[in-house]
Coordinates of C-alpha atoms and ligand atoms in Angstrom, one line a residue:
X1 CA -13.3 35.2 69.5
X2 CA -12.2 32.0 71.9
X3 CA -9.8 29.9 70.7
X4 CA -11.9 26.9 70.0
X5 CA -13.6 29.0 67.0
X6 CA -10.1 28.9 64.9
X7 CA -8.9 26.8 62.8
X8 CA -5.6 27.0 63.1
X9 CA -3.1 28.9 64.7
X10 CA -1.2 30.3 62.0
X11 CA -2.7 30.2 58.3
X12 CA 0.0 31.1 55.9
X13 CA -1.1 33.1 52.5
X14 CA 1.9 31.8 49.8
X15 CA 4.0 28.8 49.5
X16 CA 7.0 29.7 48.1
X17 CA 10.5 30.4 49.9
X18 CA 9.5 32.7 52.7
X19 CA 6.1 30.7 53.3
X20 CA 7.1 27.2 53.4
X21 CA 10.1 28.5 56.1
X22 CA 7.4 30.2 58.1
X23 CA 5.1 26.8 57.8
X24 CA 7.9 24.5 58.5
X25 CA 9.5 26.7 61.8
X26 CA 5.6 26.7 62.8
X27 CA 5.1 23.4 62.5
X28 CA 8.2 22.2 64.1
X29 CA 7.2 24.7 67.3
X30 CA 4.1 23.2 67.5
X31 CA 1.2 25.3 66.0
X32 CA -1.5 23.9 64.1
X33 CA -0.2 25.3 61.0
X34 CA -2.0 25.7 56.8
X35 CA -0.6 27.0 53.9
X36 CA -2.6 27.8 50.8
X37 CA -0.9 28.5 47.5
X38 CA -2.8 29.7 45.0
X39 CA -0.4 29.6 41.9
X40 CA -0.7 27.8 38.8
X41 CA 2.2 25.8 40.1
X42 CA 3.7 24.5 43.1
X43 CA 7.4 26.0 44.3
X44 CA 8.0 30.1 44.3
X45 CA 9.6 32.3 42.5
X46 CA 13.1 31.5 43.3
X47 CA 13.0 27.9 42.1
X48 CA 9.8 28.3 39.2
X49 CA 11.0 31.4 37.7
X50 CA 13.9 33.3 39.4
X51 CA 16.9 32.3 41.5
X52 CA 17.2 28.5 39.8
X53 CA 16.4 28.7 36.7
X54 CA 18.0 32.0 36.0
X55 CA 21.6 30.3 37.3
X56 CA 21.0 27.2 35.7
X57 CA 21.5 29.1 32.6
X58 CA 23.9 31.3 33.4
X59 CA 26.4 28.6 34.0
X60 CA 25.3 27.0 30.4
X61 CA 26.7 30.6 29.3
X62 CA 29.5 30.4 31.3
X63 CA 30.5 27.1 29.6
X64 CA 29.8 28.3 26.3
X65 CA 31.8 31.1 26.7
X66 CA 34.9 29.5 28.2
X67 CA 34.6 26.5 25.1
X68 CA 34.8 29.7 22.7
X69 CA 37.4 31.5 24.9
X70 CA 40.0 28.4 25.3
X71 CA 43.0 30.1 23.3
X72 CA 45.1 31.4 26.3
X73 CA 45.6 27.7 27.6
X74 CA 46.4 26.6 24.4
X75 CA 43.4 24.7 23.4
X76 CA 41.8 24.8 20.2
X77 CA 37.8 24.5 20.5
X78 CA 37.0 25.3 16.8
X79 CA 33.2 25.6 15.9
X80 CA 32.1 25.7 19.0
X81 CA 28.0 25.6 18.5
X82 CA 25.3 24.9 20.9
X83 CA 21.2 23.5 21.0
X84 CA 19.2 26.4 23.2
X85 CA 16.6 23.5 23.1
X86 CA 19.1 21.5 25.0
X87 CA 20.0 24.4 26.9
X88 CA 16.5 25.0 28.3
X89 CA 16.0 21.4 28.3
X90 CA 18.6 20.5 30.9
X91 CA 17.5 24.1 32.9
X92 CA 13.7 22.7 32.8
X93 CA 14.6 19.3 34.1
X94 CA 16.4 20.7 36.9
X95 CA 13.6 23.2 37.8
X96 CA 11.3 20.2 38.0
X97 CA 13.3 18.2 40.3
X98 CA 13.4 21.2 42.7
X99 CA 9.9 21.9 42.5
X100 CA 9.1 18.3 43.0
X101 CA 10.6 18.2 46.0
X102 CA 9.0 21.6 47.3
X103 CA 5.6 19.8 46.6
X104 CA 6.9 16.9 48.8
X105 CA 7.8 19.2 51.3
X106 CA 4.7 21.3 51.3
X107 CA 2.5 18.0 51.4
X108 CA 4.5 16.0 54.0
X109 CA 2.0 16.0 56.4
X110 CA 3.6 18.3 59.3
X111 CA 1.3 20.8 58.8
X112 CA -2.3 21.3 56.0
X113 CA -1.7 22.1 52.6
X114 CA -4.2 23.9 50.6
X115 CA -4.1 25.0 46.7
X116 CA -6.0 28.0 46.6
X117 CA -5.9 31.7 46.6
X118 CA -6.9 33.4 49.8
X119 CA -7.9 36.4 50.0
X120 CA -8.9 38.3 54.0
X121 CA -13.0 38.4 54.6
X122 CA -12.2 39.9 57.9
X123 CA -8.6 40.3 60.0
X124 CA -9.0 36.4 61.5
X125 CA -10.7 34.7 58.5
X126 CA -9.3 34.1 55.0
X127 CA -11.5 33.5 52.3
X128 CA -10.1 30.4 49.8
X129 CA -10.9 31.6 45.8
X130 CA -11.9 28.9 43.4
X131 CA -8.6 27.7 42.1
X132 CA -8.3 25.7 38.8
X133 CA -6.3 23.2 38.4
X134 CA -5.0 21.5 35.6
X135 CA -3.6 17.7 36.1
X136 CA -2.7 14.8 34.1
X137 CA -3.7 11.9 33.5
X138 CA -3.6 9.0 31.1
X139 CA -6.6 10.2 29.4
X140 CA -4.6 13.4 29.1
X141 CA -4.8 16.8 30.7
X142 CA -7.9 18.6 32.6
X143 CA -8.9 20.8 34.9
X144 CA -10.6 20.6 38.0
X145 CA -11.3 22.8 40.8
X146 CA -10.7 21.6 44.3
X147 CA -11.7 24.7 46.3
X148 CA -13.8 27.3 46.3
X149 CA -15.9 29.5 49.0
X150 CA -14.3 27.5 51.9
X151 CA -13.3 30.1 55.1
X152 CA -10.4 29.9 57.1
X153 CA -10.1 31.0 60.2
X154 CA -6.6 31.6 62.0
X155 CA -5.6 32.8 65.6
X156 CA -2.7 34.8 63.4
X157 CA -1.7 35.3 59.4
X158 CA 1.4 35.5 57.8
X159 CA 1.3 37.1 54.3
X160 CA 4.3 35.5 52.4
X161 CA 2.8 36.3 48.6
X162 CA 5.9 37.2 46.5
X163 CA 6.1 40.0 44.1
X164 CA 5.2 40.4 40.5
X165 CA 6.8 42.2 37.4
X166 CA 6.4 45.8 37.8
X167 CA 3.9 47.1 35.3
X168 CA 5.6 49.3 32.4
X169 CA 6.2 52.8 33.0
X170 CA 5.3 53.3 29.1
X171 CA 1.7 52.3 27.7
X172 CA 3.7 52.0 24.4
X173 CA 5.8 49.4 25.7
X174 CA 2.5 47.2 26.6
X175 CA 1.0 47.9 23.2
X176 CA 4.1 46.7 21.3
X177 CA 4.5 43.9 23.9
X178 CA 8.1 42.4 25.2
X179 CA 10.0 40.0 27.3
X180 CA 10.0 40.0 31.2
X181 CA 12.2 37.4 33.2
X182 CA 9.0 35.2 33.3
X183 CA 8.8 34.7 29.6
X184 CA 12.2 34.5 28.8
X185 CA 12.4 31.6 30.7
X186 CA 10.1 29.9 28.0
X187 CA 11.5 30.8 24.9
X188 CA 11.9 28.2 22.3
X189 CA 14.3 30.3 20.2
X190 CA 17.0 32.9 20.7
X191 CA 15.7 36.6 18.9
X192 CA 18.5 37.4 17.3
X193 CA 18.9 40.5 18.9
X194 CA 17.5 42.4 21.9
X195 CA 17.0 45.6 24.1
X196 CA 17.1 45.0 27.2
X197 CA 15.7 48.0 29.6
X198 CA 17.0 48.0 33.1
X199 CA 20.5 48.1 34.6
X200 CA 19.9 46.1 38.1
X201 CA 20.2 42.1 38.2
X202 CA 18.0 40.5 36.5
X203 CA 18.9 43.2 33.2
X204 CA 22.3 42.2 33.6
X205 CA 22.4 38.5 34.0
X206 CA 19.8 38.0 31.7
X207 CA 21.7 40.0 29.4
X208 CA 25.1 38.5 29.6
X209 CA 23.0 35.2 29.3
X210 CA 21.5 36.0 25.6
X211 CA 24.8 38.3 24.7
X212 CA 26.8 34.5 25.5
X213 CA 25.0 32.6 23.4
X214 CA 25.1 35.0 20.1
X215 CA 22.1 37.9 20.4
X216 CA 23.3 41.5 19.5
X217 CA 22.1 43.2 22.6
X218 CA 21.5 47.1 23.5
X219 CA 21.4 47.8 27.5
X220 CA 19.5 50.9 28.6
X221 CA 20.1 52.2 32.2
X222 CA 18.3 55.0 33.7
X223 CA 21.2 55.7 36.1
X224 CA 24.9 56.9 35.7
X225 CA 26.2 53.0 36.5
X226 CA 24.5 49.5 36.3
X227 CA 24.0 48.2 39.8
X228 CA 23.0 51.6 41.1
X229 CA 23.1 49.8 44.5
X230 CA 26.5 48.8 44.5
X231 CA 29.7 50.8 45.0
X232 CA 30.3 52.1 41.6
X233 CA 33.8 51.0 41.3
X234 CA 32.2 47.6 40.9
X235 CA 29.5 48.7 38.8
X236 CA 32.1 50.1 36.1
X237 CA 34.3 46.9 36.3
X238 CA 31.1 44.9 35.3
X239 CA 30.1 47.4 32.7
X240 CA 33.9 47.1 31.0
X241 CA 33.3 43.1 31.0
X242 CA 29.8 43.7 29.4
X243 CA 31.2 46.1 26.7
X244 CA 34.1 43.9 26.3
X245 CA 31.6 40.5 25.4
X246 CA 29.5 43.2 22.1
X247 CA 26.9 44.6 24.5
X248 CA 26.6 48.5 23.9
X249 CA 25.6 50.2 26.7
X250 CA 23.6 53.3 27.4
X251 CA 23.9 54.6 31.1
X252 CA 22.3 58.0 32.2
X253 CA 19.1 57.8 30.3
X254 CA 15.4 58.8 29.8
X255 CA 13.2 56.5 28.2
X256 CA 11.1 58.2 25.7
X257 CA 8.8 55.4 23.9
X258 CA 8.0 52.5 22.0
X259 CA 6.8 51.4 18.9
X260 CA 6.8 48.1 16.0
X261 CA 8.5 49.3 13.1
X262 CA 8.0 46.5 10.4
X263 CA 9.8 43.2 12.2
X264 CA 11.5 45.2 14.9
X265 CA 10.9 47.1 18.0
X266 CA 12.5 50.1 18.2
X267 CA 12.9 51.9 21.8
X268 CA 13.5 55.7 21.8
X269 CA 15.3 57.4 24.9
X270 CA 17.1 60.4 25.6
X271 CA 21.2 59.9 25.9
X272 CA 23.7 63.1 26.5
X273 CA 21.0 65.8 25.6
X274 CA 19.8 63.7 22.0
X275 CA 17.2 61.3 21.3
X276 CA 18.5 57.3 20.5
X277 CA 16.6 54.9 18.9
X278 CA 17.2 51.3 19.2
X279 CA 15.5 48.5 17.5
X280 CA 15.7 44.7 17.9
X281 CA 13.9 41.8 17.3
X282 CA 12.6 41.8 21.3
X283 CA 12.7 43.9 24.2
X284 CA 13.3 42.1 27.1
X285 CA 11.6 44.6 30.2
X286 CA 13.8 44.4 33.2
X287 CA 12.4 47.4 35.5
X288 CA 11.8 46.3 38.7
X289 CA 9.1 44.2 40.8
X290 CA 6.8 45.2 43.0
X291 CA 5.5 43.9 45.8
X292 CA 2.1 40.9 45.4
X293 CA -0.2 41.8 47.6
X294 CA -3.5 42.8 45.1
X295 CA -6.9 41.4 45.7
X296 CA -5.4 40.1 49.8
X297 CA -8.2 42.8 50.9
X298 CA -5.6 44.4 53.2
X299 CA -7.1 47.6 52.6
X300 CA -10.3 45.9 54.6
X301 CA -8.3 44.6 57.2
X302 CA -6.2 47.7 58.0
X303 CA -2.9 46.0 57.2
X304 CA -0.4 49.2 56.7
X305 CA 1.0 49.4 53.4
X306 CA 4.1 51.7 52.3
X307 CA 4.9 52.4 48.1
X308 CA 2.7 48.7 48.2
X309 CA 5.0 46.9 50.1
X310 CA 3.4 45.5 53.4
X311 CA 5.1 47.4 56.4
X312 CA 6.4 45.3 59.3
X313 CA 8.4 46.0 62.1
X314 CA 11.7 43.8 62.8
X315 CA 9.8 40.7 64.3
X316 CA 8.2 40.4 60.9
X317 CA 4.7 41.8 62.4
X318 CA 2.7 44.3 61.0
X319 CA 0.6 47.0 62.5
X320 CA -2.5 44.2 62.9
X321 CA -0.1 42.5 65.9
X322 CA -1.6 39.3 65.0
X323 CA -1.2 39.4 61.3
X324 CA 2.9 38.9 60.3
X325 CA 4.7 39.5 56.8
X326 CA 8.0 37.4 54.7
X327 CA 9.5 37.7 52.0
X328 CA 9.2 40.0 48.2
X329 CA 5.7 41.2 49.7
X330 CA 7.8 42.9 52.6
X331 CA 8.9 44.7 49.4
X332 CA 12.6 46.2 50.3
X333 CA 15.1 43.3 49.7
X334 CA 14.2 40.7 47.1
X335 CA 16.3 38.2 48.2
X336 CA 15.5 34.4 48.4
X337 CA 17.5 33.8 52.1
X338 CA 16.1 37.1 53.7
X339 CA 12.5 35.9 52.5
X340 CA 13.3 32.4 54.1
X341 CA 14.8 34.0 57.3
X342 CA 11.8 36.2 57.7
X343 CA 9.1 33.2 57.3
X344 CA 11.1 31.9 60.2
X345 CA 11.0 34.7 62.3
X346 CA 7.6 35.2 61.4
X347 CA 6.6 31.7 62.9
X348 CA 9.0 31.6 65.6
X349 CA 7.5 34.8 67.0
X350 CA 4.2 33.4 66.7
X351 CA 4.8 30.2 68.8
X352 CA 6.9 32.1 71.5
X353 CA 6.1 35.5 72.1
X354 CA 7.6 36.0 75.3
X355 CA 11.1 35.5 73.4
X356 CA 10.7 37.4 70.6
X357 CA 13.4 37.1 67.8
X358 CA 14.1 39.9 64.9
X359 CA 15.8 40.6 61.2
X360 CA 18.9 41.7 61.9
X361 CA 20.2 43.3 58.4
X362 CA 24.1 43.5 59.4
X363 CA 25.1 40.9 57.3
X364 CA 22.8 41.9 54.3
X365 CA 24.4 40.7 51.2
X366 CA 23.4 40.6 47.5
X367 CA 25.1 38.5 44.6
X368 CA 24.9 39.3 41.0
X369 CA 25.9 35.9 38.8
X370 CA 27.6 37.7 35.7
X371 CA 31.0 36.9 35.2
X372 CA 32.1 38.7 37.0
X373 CA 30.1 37.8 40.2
X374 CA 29.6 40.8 42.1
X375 CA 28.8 40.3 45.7
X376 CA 28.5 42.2 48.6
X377 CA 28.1 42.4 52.1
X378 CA 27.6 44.9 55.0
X379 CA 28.5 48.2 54.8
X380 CA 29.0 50.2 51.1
X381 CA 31.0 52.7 50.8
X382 CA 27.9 54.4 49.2
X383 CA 25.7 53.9 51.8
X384 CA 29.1 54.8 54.4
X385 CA 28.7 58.4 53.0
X386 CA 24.9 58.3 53.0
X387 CA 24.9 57.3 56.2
X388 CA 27.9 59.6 57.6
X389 CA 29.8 56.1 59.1
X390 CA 33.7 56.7 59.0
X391 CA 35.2 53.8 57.5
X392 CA 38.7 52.6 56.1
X393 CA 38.9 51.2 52.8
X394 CA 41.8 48.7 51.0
X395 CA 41.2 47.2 47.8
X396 CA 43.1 43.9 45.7
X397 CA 42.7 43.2 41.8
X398 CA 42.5 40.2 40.5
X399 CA 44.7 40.9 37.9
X400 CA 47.8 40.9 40.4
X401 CA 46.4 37.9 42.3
X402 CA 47.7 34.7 41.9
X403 CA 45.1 32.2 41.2
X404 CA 43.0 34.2 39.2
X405 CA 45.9 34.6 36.8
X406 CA 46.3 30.8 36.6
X407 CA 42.6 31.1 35.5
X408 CA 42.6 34.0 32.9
X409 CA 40.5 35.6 35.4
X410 CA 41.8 39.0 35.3
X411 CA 38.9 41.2 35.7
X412 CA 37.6 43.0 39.3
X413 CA 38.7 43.7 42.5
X414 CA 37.6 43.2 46.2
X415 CA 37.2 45.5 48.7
X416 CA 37.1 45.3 52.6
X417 CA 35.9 48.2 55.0
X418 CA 36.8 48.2 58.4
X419 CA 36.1 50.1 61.6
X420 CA 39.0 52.9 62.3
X421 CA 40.0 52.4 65.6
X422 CA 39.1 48.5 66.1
X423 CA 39.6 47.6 62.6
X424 CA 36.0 45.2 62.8
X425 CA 35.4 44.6 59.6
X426 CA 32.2 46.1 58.5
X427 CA 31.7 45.6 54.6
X428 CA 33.0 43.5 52.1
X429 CA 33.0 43.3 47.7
X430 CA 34.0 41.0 45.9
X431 CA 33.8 41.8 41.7
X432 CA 35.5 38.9 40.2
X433 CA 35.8 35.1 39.7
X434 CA 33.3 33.0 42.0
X435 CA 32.3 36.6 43.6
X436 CA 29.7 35.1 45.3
X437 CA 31.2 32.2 46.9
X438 CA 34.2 34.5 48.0
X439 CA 31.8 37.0 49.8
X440 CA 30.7 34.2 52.6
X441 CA 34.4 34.3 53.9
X442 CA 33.5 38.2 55.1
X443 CA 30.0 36.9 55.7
X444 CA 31.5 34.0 57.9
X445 CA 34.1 37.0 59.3
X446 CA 31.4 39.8 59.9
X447 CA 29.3 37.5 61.8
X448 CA 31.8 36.5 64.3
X449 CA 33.1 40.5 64.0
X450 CA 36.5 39.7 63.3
X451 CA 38.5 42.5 62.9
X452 CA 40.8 42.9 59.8
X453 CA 44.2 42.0 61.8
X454 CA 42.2 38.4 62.6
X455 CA 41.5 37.9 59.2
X456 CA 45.1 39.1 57.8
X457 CA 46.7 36.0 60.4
X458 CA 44.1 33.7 59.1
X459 CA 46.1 31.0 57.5
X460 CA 44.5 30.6 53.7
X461 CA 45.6 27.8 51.4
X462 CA 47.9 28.9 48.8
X463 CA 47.1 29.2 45.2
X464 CA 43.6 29.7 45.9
X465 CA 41.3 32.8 45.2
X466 CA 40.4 32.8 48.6
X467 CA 44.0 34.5 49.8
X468 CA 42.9 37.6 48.2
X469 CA 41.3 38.5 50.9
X470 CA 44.0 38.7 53.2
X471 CA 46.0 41.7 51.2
X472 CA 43.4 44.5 51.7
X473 CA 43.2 42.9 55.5
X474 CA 46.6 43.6 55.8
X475 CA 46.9 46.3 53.9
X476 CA 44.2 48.0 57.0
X477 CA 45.6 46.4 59.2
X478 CA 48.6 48.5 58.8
X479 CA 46.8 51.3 58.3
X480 CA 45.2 51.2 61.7
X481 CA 48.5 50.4 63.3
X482 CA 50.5 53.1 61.5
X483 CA 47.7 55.9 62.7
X484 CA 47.9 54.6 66.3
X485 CA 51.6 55.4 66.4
X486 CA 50.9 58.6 64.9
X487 CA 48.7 59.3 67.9
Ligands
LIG501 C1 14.7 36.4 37.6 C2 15.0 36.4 39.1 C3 16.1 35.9 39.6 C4 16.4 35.8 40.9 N1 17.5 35.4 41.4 C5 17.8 35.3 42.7 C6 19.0 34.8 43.2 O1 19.9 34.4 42.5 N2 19.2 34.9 44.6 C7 18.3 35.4 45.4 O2 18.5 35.4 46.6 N3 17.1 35.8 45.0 C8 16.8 35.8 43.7 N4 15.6 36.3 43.2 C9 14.6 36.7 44.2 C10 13.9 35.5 44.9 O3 13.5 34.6 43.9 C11 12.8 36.0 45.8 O4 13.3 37.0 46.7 C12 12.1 34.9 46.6 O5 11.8 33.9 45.7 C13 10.9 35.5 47.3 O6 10.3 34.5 48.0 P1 8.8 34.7 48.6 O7 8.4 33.6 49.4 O8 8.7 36.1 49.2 O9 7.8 34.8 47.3 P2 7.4 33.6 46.3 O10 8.4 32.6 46.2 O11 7.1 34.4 45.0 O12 6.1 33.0 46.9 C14 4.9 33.6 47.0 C15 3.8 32.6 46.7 O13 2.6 33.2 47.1 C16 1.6 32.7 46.2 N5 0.5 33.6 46.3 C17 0.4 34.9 45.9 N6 -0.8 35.4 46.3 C18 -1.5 34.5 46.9 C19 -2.8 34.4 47.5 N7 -3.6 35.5 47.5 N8 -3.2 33.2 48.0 C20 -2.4 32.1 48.0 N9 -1.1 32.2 47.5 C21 -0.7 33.3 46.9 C22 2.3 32.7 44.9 O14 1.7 31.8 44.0 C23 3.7 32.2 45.3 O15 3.9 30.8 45.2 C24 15.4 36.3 41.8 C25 14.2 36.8 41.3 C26 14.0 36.8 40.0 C27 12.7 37.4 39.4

């Protein structure tokens, strides 16, 4: 095909995180650039229905939970009460504002904006699906459909279309119906209590969330710890908190069914060789995503696909050279920055391909917002032993910490791994108060590859929870120094 017959040269399917990056980095390089969205609303997951909303009310529990937990500062809060209307009113407001200014963003003229769900007629053209959509007016709401039928062709493609809500494991489950992280985020009123299946983070925020603000709440996780990702040192300090605030856990278990019984829904699973049965007013299904890439026609097109995530190499390409992938549909991380950092990559490679640029996972990290944050960066020890990378290891608790003590924030630990011989530091957790701002100091570190003797002469303000970091730095750094005089 000459170039004159395309389009554009890069058509973007998705405008959420990763997508808009990849549009916005094409753009700016250049390339005559489209992106169609074909949701029912303008802005991604992270700031519609994941990362944003999910934090806006986490820190409404946080501040319900300190009001009610004032004592040890000698303040009286007596009655403490709240509106969850309130509470999902300021959350809403806020989620509007940030998707208002994605639209702006997406319309702003640097590069086409299309609403409308594509789907791959052949590996260069993209078919646009009708796409309803509602607006409002003064004479009130309709619909109206602005596309439909319209072809696209592209020089090159990059797939940035999100993930979805895994389906449920257990055709009971659908029959007696339940919560995902998508509907929770509507509810009018609290259930009074819930079961919450799932163990990674959305189970656990969303279940310190409802737990803060009053709902009895069960936790069912499949494996031995929450987190399974995680160290499980960090895991089990986040369990304690949980078990501490009236959740009751259930870690190493089988899931066995569903069913209504009267008001409730009861859940059945195996626990320690017997069968449990939980019932609550909800279940709230927390088991995973998978990877959005139904009805693209990939199959057509020959784009690889691996447990339905959308294979690509480093430089975001997959095997169709022409055709790149960003983002949840890339299926292994989940994470709004990588998703962002791969759109960019994505495009950049597109504009310049004799200077190709690629994911470099080092510095992968991953924050869970319960209180305690739990954050992490680099190496595990887990994956350390998976992986068969010798490591040193010095840990720090809060609870003999300084500044944490001033704030009553006693739970956790964090935990630095470093390089034997040069002592670079090459992992970092942090399971404690503001985990997830703390992590970016080892971020900050591991990117520059400071070693842990750097880090332990760093000067760091005093009382802050940012010192903490410098006793398991020294604590290495004398380890490495004591073993060199040893040899
Ligand atoms: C409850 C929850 C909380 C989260 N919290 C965090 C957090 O705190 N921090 C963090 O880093 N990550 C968090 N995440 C993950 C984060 O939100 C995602 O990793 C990120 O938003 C993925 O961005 P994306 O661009 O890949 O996908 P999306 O933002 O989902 O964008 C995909 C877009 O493609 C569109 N689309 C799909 N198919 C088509 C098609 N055929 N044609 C046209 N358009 C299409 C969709 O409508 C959508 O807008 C959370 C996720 C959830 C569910």
């Amino acid at each position: 095909m000459s170039e004159k017959n395309f389009d554009y040269d890069v058509a973007i399917v998705g405008g959420g995180s990763g997508g808009y990056a990849a549009a916005r980095t094409a753009a700016t390089d250049g390339l005559k650039t489209v992106v169609m969205e074909g949701g029912d609303e303008v802005g991604g997951l992270c700031i519609l229905r994941g990362c944003m909303p999910t934090k806006a009310l986490l820190y409404a529990a946080e501040v319900m939970h300190l009001a009610s937990h004032a004592e040890p500062w000698g303040i009286r809060a007596e009655d403490v009460s709240f509106n969850f209307k309130q509470v999902m009113a300021r959350k809403n407001a806020l989620i509007k504002e940030f998707a208002d200014y994605r639209a702006e963003q997406l319309k702003s003229g640097k590069f086409d904006f299309i609403r409308a769900k594509a789907t791959f007629a052949d590996a260069q053209t993209v078919e646009l699906l009708e796409h309803p959509v509602k607006s409002h007016s003064r004479h009130g709401a309709h619909t109206e459909t602005r596309t439909g039928g319209r072809r696209i062709r592209a020089k090159n493609f990059i797939i940035a279309t999100g993930s979805k809500v895994a389906p449920s494991p257990l055709p009971d489950l659908d029959d007696v119906g339940f919560l995902d992280s998508d509907s929770a985020l509507k509810l009018e009123h609290l259930p009074k209590s819930l079961t919450v299946l799932g163990g990674g983070a959305v189970a656990v925020e969303f279940a310190q969330f409802f737990v803060r603000f009053g709902v009895k709440l069960t936790l069912i996780q499949r494996s031995h710890h929450i987190l399974h990702e995680f160290d499980s040192d960090g895991a089990i300090e986040l369990e304690k908190v949980l078990r501490r605030e009236g959740i009751t856990l259930y870690t190493g278990t089988k899931l066995l069914g569903a069913k209504q019984t009267g008001n409730h829904k009861e859940v059945s699973f195996e626990h320690e060789g017997k069968t449990v049965r939980v019932r609550a007013d909800e279940i709230f299904y927390a088991l995973g995503r998978v990877p959005n890439v139904s009805g693209l026609g990939l199959e057509k097109i020959g784009v690889q696909l691996e447990y339905g995530r959308i294979v690509t190499n480093h430089q975001m390409q997959t095997n169709v050279p022409y055709i790149y992938a960003a983002g949840d549909c890339t299926g292994l991380h989940e994470i709004v920055h990588i998703a962002v950092q791969q759109g960019e990559i994505a495009a950049h490679n597109i504009a310049h391909p004799e200077r190709m640029k690629q994911m470099d996972y080092r510095l992968l990290s991953e924050v869970i917002f319960t209180e305690p944050q739990v954050a992490a960066v680099g190496l595990t020890e887990k994956k350390a032993h998976v992986r068969n990378i010798p490591y040193l290891v010095a840990t720090y608790a809060f609870k003999d910490h300084g500044k944490s003590l001033i704030m009553e924030a006693k739970d956790g630990f964090v935990k630095l791994l470093a390089e034997p011989t040069t002592g670079e530091i090459i992992g970092g957790l942090c399971v404690g108060p503001l985990g997830g701002e703390l992590i970016h100091e080892i971020i900050a570190a591991m990117h520059k590859r400071m070693t842990v003797h750097e880090l332990a002469a760093m000067p760091h303000y005093h009382p802050t929870l940012a010192e903490i970091w410098t006793y398991p730095a020294e604590d290495l750094s004398s380890q490495i120094a004591s073993s060199r005089l040893r040899t």
